[in-house]
Coordinates of C-alpha atoms and ligand atoms in Angstrom, one line a residue:
M17 CA 177.8 55.7 92.5
T18 CA 176.1 52.9 90.6
L19 CA 172.7 53.5 89.0
K20 CA 171.0 51.5 91.7
E21 CA 172.7 53.5 94.5
A22 CA 171.8 56.8 92.8
L23 CA 168.2 55.6 92.4
E24 CA 168.0 54.5 96.0
T25 CA 169.0 57.9 97.2
K26 CA 166.4 59.6 95.0
I27 CA 163.7 57.2 96.2
D28 CA 164.5 57.8 99.8
D29 CA 164.3 61.6 99.2
W30 CA 161.0 61.2 97.2
R31 CA 159.0 58.9 99.4
P32 CA 158.2 61.5 102.2
R33 CA 156.9 63.9 99.5
T34 CA 154.3 61.4 98.3
T35 CA 153.5 60.3 101.8
R36 CA 152.9 63.9 102.9
L37 CA 150.7 64.7 99.9
L38 CA 148.6 61.6 100.6
K39 CA 148.3 62.1 104.4
E40 CA 148.0 65.9 104.7
F41 CA 146.5 66.9 101.4
G42 CA 144.7 63.8 100.1
D43 CA 141.4 65.6 99.8
V44 CA 142.6 68.5 97.7
K45 CA 140.9 68.5 94.3
V46 CA 143.1 68.3 91.1
S47 CA 140.5 67.8 88.4
D48 CA 136.7 67.7 87.7
V49 CA 135.3 65.2 85.2
S50 CA 132.7 66.2 82.7
I51 CA 130.4 63.9 80.7
S52 CA 132.4 64.5 77.6
Q53 CA 135.5 63.4 79.4
A54 CA 133.8 60.3 80.8
I55 CA 132.7 59.2 77.4
G56 CA 135.6 60.7 75.6
G57 CA 138.6 58.7 76.7
A58 CA 139.3 60.7 79.9
R59 CA 140.9 63.3 77.8
G60 CA 142.4 66.0 80.0
V61 CA 141.4 64.4 83.3
R62 CA 144.4 65.0 85.6
C63 CA 144.6 61.8 87.6
L64 CA 148.0 60.2 86.9
V65 CA 151.3 61.0 88.5
T66 CA 154.7 60.7 86.9
D67 CA 158.0 62.5 87.4
I68 CA 159.8 60.9 84.4
S69 CA 158.4 63.3 81.8
Y70 CA 155.9 66.0 81.3
L71 CA 154.1 67.0 78.1
D72 CA 153.3 70.6 77.7
P73 CA 150.6 71.1 74.9
N74 CA 152.6 73.9 73.3
E75 CA 156.1 73.1 74.1
G76 CA 156.1 69.3 73.8
I77 CA 157.8 66.7 75.9
R78 CA 160.4 67.4 78.6
F79 CA 162.4 64.4 80.0
R80 CA 163.0 65.0 83.7
G81 CA 162.5 68.7 83.0
H82 CA 164.7 68.9 79.9
T83 CA 163.6 69.6 76.4
I84 CA 164.6 67.2 73.6
P85 CA 167.4 69.5 72.3
E86 CA 168.7 70.0 75.8
T87 CA 168.6 66.2 76.5
L88 CA 170.5 65.4 73.3
A89 CA 173.1 68.1 74.1
M90 CA 173.8 67.2 77.7
L91 CA 174.0 63.4 77.7
P92 CA 177.4 61.9 77.2
K93 CA 178.0 61.1 73.5
V94 CA 179.2 57.8 72.0
P95 CA 182.9 58.6 71.0
G96 CA 183.0 59.6 67.3
K97 CA 179.2 59.8 67.0
E98 CA 176.7 62.6 66.9
M99 CA 174.2 61.0 69.3
P100 CA 174.3 60.2 73.0
F101 CA 174.4 56.8 74.6
V102 CA 170.8 55.4 75.1
E103 CA 172.2 54.0 78.4
G104 CA 172.8 57.6 79.5
H105 CA 169.1 58.4 78.8
I106 CA 168.0 55.5 80.9
Y107 CA 170.1 56.8 83.7
L108 CA 168.5 60.2 83.3
L109 CA 164.9 58.9 83.2
L110 CA 165.4 56.7 86.2
T111 CA 167.3 59.1 88.5
G112 CA 166.5 62.5 87.1
Q113 CA 170.3 63.1 87.2
V114 CA 172.5 63.8 84.2
P115 CA 175.0 60.9 84.3
T116 CA 178.7 61.4 84.1
E117 CA 180.8 59.6 81.5
D118 CA 181.7 57.0 84.2
D119 CA 178.1 56.5 85.2
V120 CA 177.2 55.8 81.6
A121 CA 180.2 53.5 81.1
D122 CA 179.1 51.4 84.1
L123 CA 175.6 51.1 82.9
V124 CA 176.8 50.2 79.4
E125 CA 178.8 47.3 80.9
D126 CA 176.0 46.3 83.2
L127 CA 173.5 46.0 80.3
K128 CA 176.1 44.1 78.2
R129 CA 176.3 41.5 80.9
R130 CA 172.6 41.1 80.9
R131 CA 172.3 40.5 77.1
G132 CA 171.2 37.2 75.7
V133 CA 167.6 36.4 74.7
P134 CA 166.9 32.7 75.8
G135 CA 166.9 30.2 72.9
Y136 CA 163.4 29.0 73.6
V137 CA 162.1 32.5 72.6
F138 CA 163.7 32.1 69.2
D139 CA 162.3 28.6 68.9
M140 CA 158.8 29.8 69.7
L141 CA 159.1 32.7 67.2
R142 CA 160.3 30.4 64.5
A143 CA 157.3 28.2 65.1
M144 CA 154.9 31.1 64.4
P145 CA 153.5 31.7 60.9
L146 CA 155.9 34.0 59.0
D147 CA 153.1 36.4 58.1
T148 CA 152.5 37.2 61.8
H149 CA 152.8 41.0 62.4
P150 CA 156.2 41.9 63.9
M151 CA 154.4 43.6 66.8
T152 CA 152.6 40.3 67.6
L153 CA 156.0 38.4 67.4
F154 CA 157.6 41.1 69.6
S155 CA 154.8 41.0 72.2
A156 CA 154.8 37.2 72.3
G157 CA 158.6 37.1 72.6
I158 CA 158.5 39.4 75.6
L159 CA 155.7 37.5 77.2
A160 CA 157.5 34.2 76.7
M161 CA 160.4 35.6 78.8
Q162 CA 158.1 36.2 81.8
R163 CA 159.5 33.1 83.4
E164 CA 162.8 34.9 83.8
S165 CA 161.2 37.5 86.2
A166 CA 163.3 38.2 89.3
Y167 CA 160.4 40.1 90.7
V168 CA 158.1 37.1 90.7
E169 CA 160.7 35.0 92.4
A170 CA 161.3 37.7 95.1
Y171 CA 157.6 38.3 95.5
N172 CA 157.0 34.6 96.1
E173 CA 159.7 34.6 98.8
G174 CA 157.8 37.3 100.7
L175 CA 159.4 40.5 99.5
G176 CA 158.5 43.6 101.6
K177 CA 156.5 46.3 99.8
M178 CA 159.3 48.9 100.3
D179 CA 161.7 46.7 98.4
H180 CA 159.4 45.9 95.4
W181 CA 161.3 48.4 93.2
Q182 CA 164.6 46.4 93.5
P183 CA 163.8 43.2 91.6
T184 CA 161.6 45.3 89.3
L185 CA 164.7 47.3 88.4
E186 CA 166.5 44.0 87.8
D187 CA 163.8 42.9 85.5
A188 CA 163.8 46.2 83.7
L189 CA 167.5 46.2 83.2
N190 CA 167.4 42.6 81.8
L191 CA 164.6 43.5 79.5
W192 CA 166.3 46.7 78.2
A193 CA 169.4 44.7 77.5
R194 CA 167.4 42.1 75.5
L195 CA 164.8 44.0 73.6
P196 CA 167.2 45.2 70.9
E197 CA 168.3 41.6 70.2
L198 CA 164.7 40.4 70.2
G199 CA 163.6 43.1 67.8
A200 CA 166.6 42.6 65.5
F201 CA 166.0 38.8 65.6
I202 CA 162.4 39.3 64.5
Y203 CA 163.5 41.6 61.7
R204 CA 166.0 39.1 60.3
L205 CA 163.7 36.2 60.8
K206 CA 160.8 37.7 59.0
Y207 CA 162.5 39.7 56.3
K208 CA 166.0 38.4 55.8
G209 CA 165.4 34.6 55.6
D210 CA 166.1 33.8 59.2
T211 CA 169.7 35.0 59.3
P212 CA 170.2 36.5 62.8
I213 CA 173.3 38.4 63.6
A214 CA 174.9 37.7 67.0
P215 CA 175.3 40.7 69.4
D216 CA 178.7 42.4 69.4
P217 CA 180.0 42.7 73.0
D218 CA 182.0 45.8 72.1
L219 CA 179.0 47.9 71.1
D220 CA 176.6 50.1 73.1
L221 CA 172.9 49.4 73.0
G222 CA 172.2 51.6 69.9
G223 CA 175.3 50.5 68.1
D224 CA 174.6 46.9 68.7
F225 CA 171.1 47.2 67.5
A226 CA 172.2 48.6 64.2
H227 CA 174.8 45.8 64.0
M228 CA 172.2 43.1 64.7
M229 CA 169.9 44.6 62.1
G230 CA 172.7 44.4 59.6
I231 CA 172.5 48.1 58.7
D232 CA 175.7 50.3 58.4
D233 CA 176.5 53.6 60.0
P234 CA 175.0 56.1 60.6
Y235 CA 172.1 53.8 61.3
D236 CA 173.6 53.3 64.8
D237 CA 173.0 57.0 65.5
V238 CA 169.5 56.8 63.9
A239 CA 168.8 54.0 66.4
R240 CA 170.1 56.0 69.4
L241 CA 168.1 59.1 68.3
Y242 CA 165.0 57.1 67.7
F243 CA 165.0 55.2 71.0
I244 CA 165.6 58.4 73.0
L245 CA 162.9 60.4 71.1
H246 CA 160.3 57.7 71.6
S247 CA 161.2 56.9 75.2
D248 CA 158.4 58.6 77.1
H249 CA 155.4 60.9 76.6
E250 CA 153.9 61.2 80.1
S251 CA 151.9 58.3 81.4
G252 CA 148.4 58.8 79.9
N253 CA 149.1 57.7 76.3
V254 CA 147.9 54.2 75.4
S255 CA 151.2 52.3 75.6
A256 CA 152.5 54.0 78.8
H257 CA 149.1 53.7 80.5
A258 CA 148.6 50.1 79.5
G259 CA 152.0 49.3 81.0
H260 CA 151.3 51.2 84.2
L261 CA 147.8 49.7 84.5
V262 CA 149.0 46.1 84.1
A263 CA 151.9 46.6 86.5
S264 CA 149.6 48.2 89.1
A265 CA 148.2 44.7 89.6
L266 CA 151.8 43.8 90.6
S267 CA 152.1 41.9 87.3
D268 CA 155.8 41.9 86.5
V269 CA 157.4 44.0 83.8
Y270 CA 157.3 41.2 81.2
Y271 CA 153.5 41.1 81.4
A272 CA 153.3 44.9 81.5
T273 CA 155.7 45.4 78.6
S274 CA 153.9 42.9 76.5
A275 CA 150.6 44.8 77.2
M276 CA 152.1 48.2 76.4
I277 CA 153.4 46.8 73.1
D278 CA 149.9 45.6 72.3
G279 CA 148.5 49.1 72.8
L280 CA 151.3 50.6 70.8
A281 CA 150.2 48.3 67.9
G282 CA 147.1 50.4 67.3
P283 CA 146.9 52.6 64.2
L284 CA 145.9 55.6 66.2
H285 CA 149.0 55.2 68.3
G286 CA 152.4 53.7 67.4
L287 CA 151.3 52.0 64.2
A288 CA 150.8 55.5 62.7
N289 CA 154.4 55.6 61.7
Q290 CA 153.9 52.5 59.4
E291 CA 150.6 54.0 58.2
V292 CA 152.4 57.3 57.2
L293 CA 154.8 55.3 55.0
R294 CA 152.0 53.2 53.5
W295 CA 150.0 56.3 52.8
I296 CA 152.9 58.2 51.2
Q297 CA 153.6 55.1 49.1
G298 CA 150.0 55.4 47.9
V299 CA 150.6 59.0 47.0
M300 CA 153.9 58.2 45.2
D301 CA 152.2 55.4 43.2
K302 CA 149.4 57.8 42.1
M303 CA 151.9 60.5 41.2
G304 CA 154.2 58.1 39.3
G305 CA 157.1 58.8 41.8
V306 CA 157.3 62.5 40.9
V307 CA 157.2 64.9 43.9
P308 CA 153.8 66.5 43.5
T309 CA 153.0 70.2 43.4
E310 CA 151.3 71.5 46.5
E311 CA 148.0 71.7 44.6
K312 CA 148.2 68.0 43.7
M313 CA 149.1 67.0 47.2
K314 CA 146.1 69.0 48.6
E315 CA 143.8 67.0 46.3
F316 CA 145.2 63.8 47.7
V317 CA 144.8 64.9 51.3
W318 CA 141.2 65.9 50.7
D319 CA 140.5 62.6 49.0
T320 CA 141.8 60.8 52.2
L321 CA 139.7 63.0 54.5
N322 CA 136.6 62.7 52.3
S323 CA 136.9 58.9 52.3
G324 CA 136.6 59.1 56.1
Q325 CA 140.2 58.3 56.9
V326 CA 142.6 60.3 59.1
V327 CA 145.8 61.8 57.8
P328 CA 148.4 59.7 59.6
G329 CA 151.2 61.5 61.3
F330 CA 149.1 64.6 62.0
G331 CA 147.1 65.6 65.1
H332 CA 147.6 64.7 68.8
A333 CA 145.5 64.1 71.9
V334 CA 147.6 66.6 74.0
L335 CA 150.0 68.5 71.8
R336 CA 148.8 71.7 70.1
K337 CA 151.9 72.6 68.1
T338 CA 154.4 70.8 65.9
D339 CA 155.8 67.9 67.9
P340 CA 159.4 68.6 68.8
R341 CA 160.1 64.9 68.1
Y342 CA 159.1 65.6 64.6
A343 CA 161.2 68.7 64.5
E344 CA 164.3 66.9 65.7
Q345 CA 163.9 64.2 63.1
R346 CA 163.3 66.8 60.4
N347 CA 166.7 68.4 61.4
F348 CA 168.3 65.1 61.0
C349 CA 166.8 64.7 57.6
L350 CA 167.8 68.2 56.5
K351 CA 171.4 67.4 57.5
H352 CA 171.7 63.8 56.3
L353 CA 169.1 63.2 53.6
P354 CA 167.9 66.5 52.2
D355 CA 167.4 65.0 48.7
D356 CA 165.6 61.9 49.7
P357 CA 162.4 61.7 47.6
I358 CA 160.2 60.6 50.5
F359 CA 161.6 63.4 52.7
K360 CA 160.5 65.8 49.9
Y361 CA 157.0 64.3 50.0
V362 CA 156.9 64.7 53.8
D363 CA 158.1 68.3 53.4
V364 CA 155.2 69.1 51.0
L365 CA 152.8 67.4 53.4
Y366 CA 154.1 69.7 56.2
K367 CA 153.1 72.7 54.2
V368 CA 149.7 71.5 52.9
V369 CA 148.1 69.3 55.7
P370 CA 147.8 71.8 58.6
P371 CA 145.8 74.4 56.7
I372 CA 143.5 71.7 55.3
L373 CA 142.9 70.2 58.7
E374 CA 142.2 73.7 60.0
E375 CA 139.8 74.3 57.1
Q376 CA 138.1 71.0 57.8
G377 CA 137.7 72.1 61.4
K378 CA 137.7 68.8 63.2
A379 CA 141.2 68.0 64.4
K380 CA 142.1 70.1 67.5
N381 CA 145.7 69.9 66.5
P382 CA 146.5 70.2 62.8
W383 CA 150.3 69.9 63.2
P384 CA 152.5 66.9 62.5
N385 CA 153.4 64.4 65.3
V386 CA 156.4 62.2 65.7
D387 CA 155.2 59.6 63.3
A388 CA 155.0 61.9 60.3
Q389 CA 158.8 61.9 59.9
S390 CA 160.2 58.8 61.5
G391 CA 159.5 56.3 58.8
V392 CA 161.3 58.4 56.2
I393 CA 164.6 58.0 58.0
Q394 CA 164.2 54.3 58.4
W395 CA 163.3 53.9 54.7
H396 CA 166.3 56.0 53.7
Y397 CA 168.7 53.7 55.5
G398 CA 167.3 50.6 53.9
L399 CA 164.7 49.5 56.5
Q400 CA 161.8 49.5 54.0
E401 CA 159.7 46.8 55.7
Y402 CA 157.4 49.4 57.3
D403 CA 155.4 46.8 59.2
F404 CA 158.5 46.6 61.4
Y405 CA 158.6 50.3 62.4
T406 CA 156.4 50.1 65.5
V407 CA 158.8 47.5 67.0
L408 CA 161.5 50.3 66.9
F409 CA 159.0 52.6 68.7
G410 CA 158.3 49.8 71.2
I411 CA 162.0 49.3 72.1
G412 CA 162.2 53.1 72.7
R413 CA 159.0 53.3 74.6
S414 CA 160.1 50.6 77.0
L415 CA 162.7 53.0 78.4
G416 CA 160.1 55.3 79.8
V417 CA 157.4 52.7 80.6
L418 CA 159.7 50.6 82.7
S419 CA 161.3 53.6 84.4
N420 CA 157.8 54.6 85.4
I421 CA 157.0 51.1 86.7
V422 CA 160.2 51.0 88.9
W423 CA 159.0 54.3 90.4
D424 CA 155.4 53.1 90.8
R425 CA 156.8 50.3 92.9
A426 CA 159.2 52.6 94.8
L427 CA 156.4 55.0 95.8
G428 CA 153.9 52.2 96.5
Y429 CA 151.3 53.3 94.0
P430 CA 148.2 51.1 94.4
I431 CA 146.3 49.0 91.9
E432 CA 144.5 51.3 89.4
R433 CA 140.7 51.2 89.5
P434 CA 138.7 54.1 88.2
K435 CA 134.9 54.0 88.8
S436 CA 132.4 53.3 86.0
L437 CA 128.9 54.8 85.6
T438 CA 126.0 53.6 83.3
T439 CA 124.6 55.7 80.5
A440 CA 121.4 56.0 82.5
M441 CA 123.4 57.5 85.4
L442 CA 125.0 60.0 83.1
E443 CA 121.5 61.0 81.9
E444 CA 120.4 61.4 85.4
I445 CA 123.4 63.6 86.2
A446 CA 122.6 65.6 83.1
G447 CA 119.0 66.0 84.1
V448 CA 117.6 64.5 80.9
Ligands
LIG530 C1 146.4 61.3 67.4 C2 144.9 61.2 67.3 C3 144.4 59.8 67.5 C4 144.3 62.1 68.5 O1 143.0 61.9 68.6 P1 142.0 62.9 69.3 O2 142.6 63.3 70.6 O3 140.7 62.3 69.4 O4 142.1 64.2 68.3 P2 141.0 65.3 68.2 O5 140.4 65.7 69.5 O6 141.7 66.4 67.5 O7 139.9 64.7 67.2 C5 138.8 65.4 66.9 C6 138.3 65.0 65.5 O8 139.4 65.3 64.5 C7 139.7 64.2 63.8 N1 141.2 64.2 63.5 C8 142.2 64.3 64.4 N2 143.4 64.2 63.8 C9 143.1 63.9 62.5 C10 143.9 63.7 61.3 N3 145.2 63.6 61.4 N4 143.3 63.5 60.2 C11 141.9 63.6 60.1 N5 141.1 63.8 61.1 C12 141.7 64.0 62.3 C13 139.4 63.0 64.7 O9 139.3 61.8 64.0 C14 138.1 63.5 65.3 O10 137.1 63.3 64.4 P3 135.6 62.7 64.9 O11 135.1 63.9 65.7 O12 134.9 62.5 63.6 O13 135.8 61.5 65.6 C15 144.3 61.8 66.0 O14 144.8 63.1 65.8 C16 144.7 61.0 64.8 O15 143.9 60.0 64.5 N6 145.8 61.2 64.1 C17 146.2 60.4 63.0 C18 146.9 59.2 63.5 C19 148.3 59.5 64.2 O16 149.1 60.2 63.6 N7 148.5 58.9 65.3 C20 149.8 59.1 66.0 C21 149.7 59.9 67.2 S1 151.3 60.2 68.0

């Protein structure tokens, strides 16, 4: 069964569930909203629906019901490699089914056929100033490809609502096939003197990305791990929500992905992984490159807090324990780069930061998040231009965001439009 056929079956099974909930139970309450939630970024308001992943505050993310270690163990592996095919993860996110080796092989071939970023995108990027942030180049490159949208074409021809998911899936598959090339092109344009490396038709998505970046093995496995770990984190985080919101206006996935990349570019969200590296470099400079004692590191952390900055890589809006995405990358570091000096810094931070954040008493979660560890691995394998790290996050995050949008269309979710109140109205509700 092809991916599309498997998905169609799932969608047919799923639709009556959504319809029944809406028709028979539409008035059942799922959440109340307090004033602190209305002012405070809707934290904890339960008003989004997704079946692609679920984030438990203590346990961390589950993709289609599976924890990260389960996901990595059960997806078909690239022969001779430690990590699974990213394509298999796409199959899992979209259908909820663990793919067979044949399912994955079909999808790998399908995505290979869809490769090829149009030349005009490269021309446009080359015309932009070289000091433009890679996330801006990435977002602009995606937006420039909007004219390729199969969804827009079908929509303009009068596509029925029940079929909206089909050309959306086309667009998503095309974009997934092209984002690694676009990302690698930006890297080599900006940091390697405009020396792009052509895709290799024999390689899977993760392997081809490493090849186009010009970084040797085991960076291919790093890429696979990284894309899978960053793929989805429910739909309320800024990037996923931005993508979902824009797509809810029936904007195509090129618009939606460009918007989600813009949200990911914020330092409180995806950009934190670049911030972690920048911050650690600052510590290293101060310490003369020597791994500091815990006492010295504590001083540096307090200096950061006392100057009004956040400690990047720690804390989370939902999680209340160490992020399993951090833990998985830590395992990778312990296995492949235990003596890396930056890893040693990160390890000392793991020991000293949580008690300090607890003592300070502000952060609800003192534990490390995904970004505390990811830059270390990139740095170790030679990707030291940390401005680029969030592009990697963006390629990964597109897997979940676009899977969600395909399902949004399949289930006919409407345009999103929460209601606003004025401050005076809140005061009236509060009785002040
Ligand atoms: C992720 C993050 C944005 C979540 O924000 P949040 O949901 O508002 O977090 P909290 O409810 O715990 O915040 C309460 C307070 O603790 C502070 N806090 C949270 N994490 C902190 C950190 N790592 N360092 C210092 N202070 C922190 C917040 O800034 C806030 O302070 P304020 O009341 O003065 O505004 C926040 O933890 C943060 O800024 N972390 C550092 C950046 C980062 O790693 N981002 C990547 C996330 S995957």
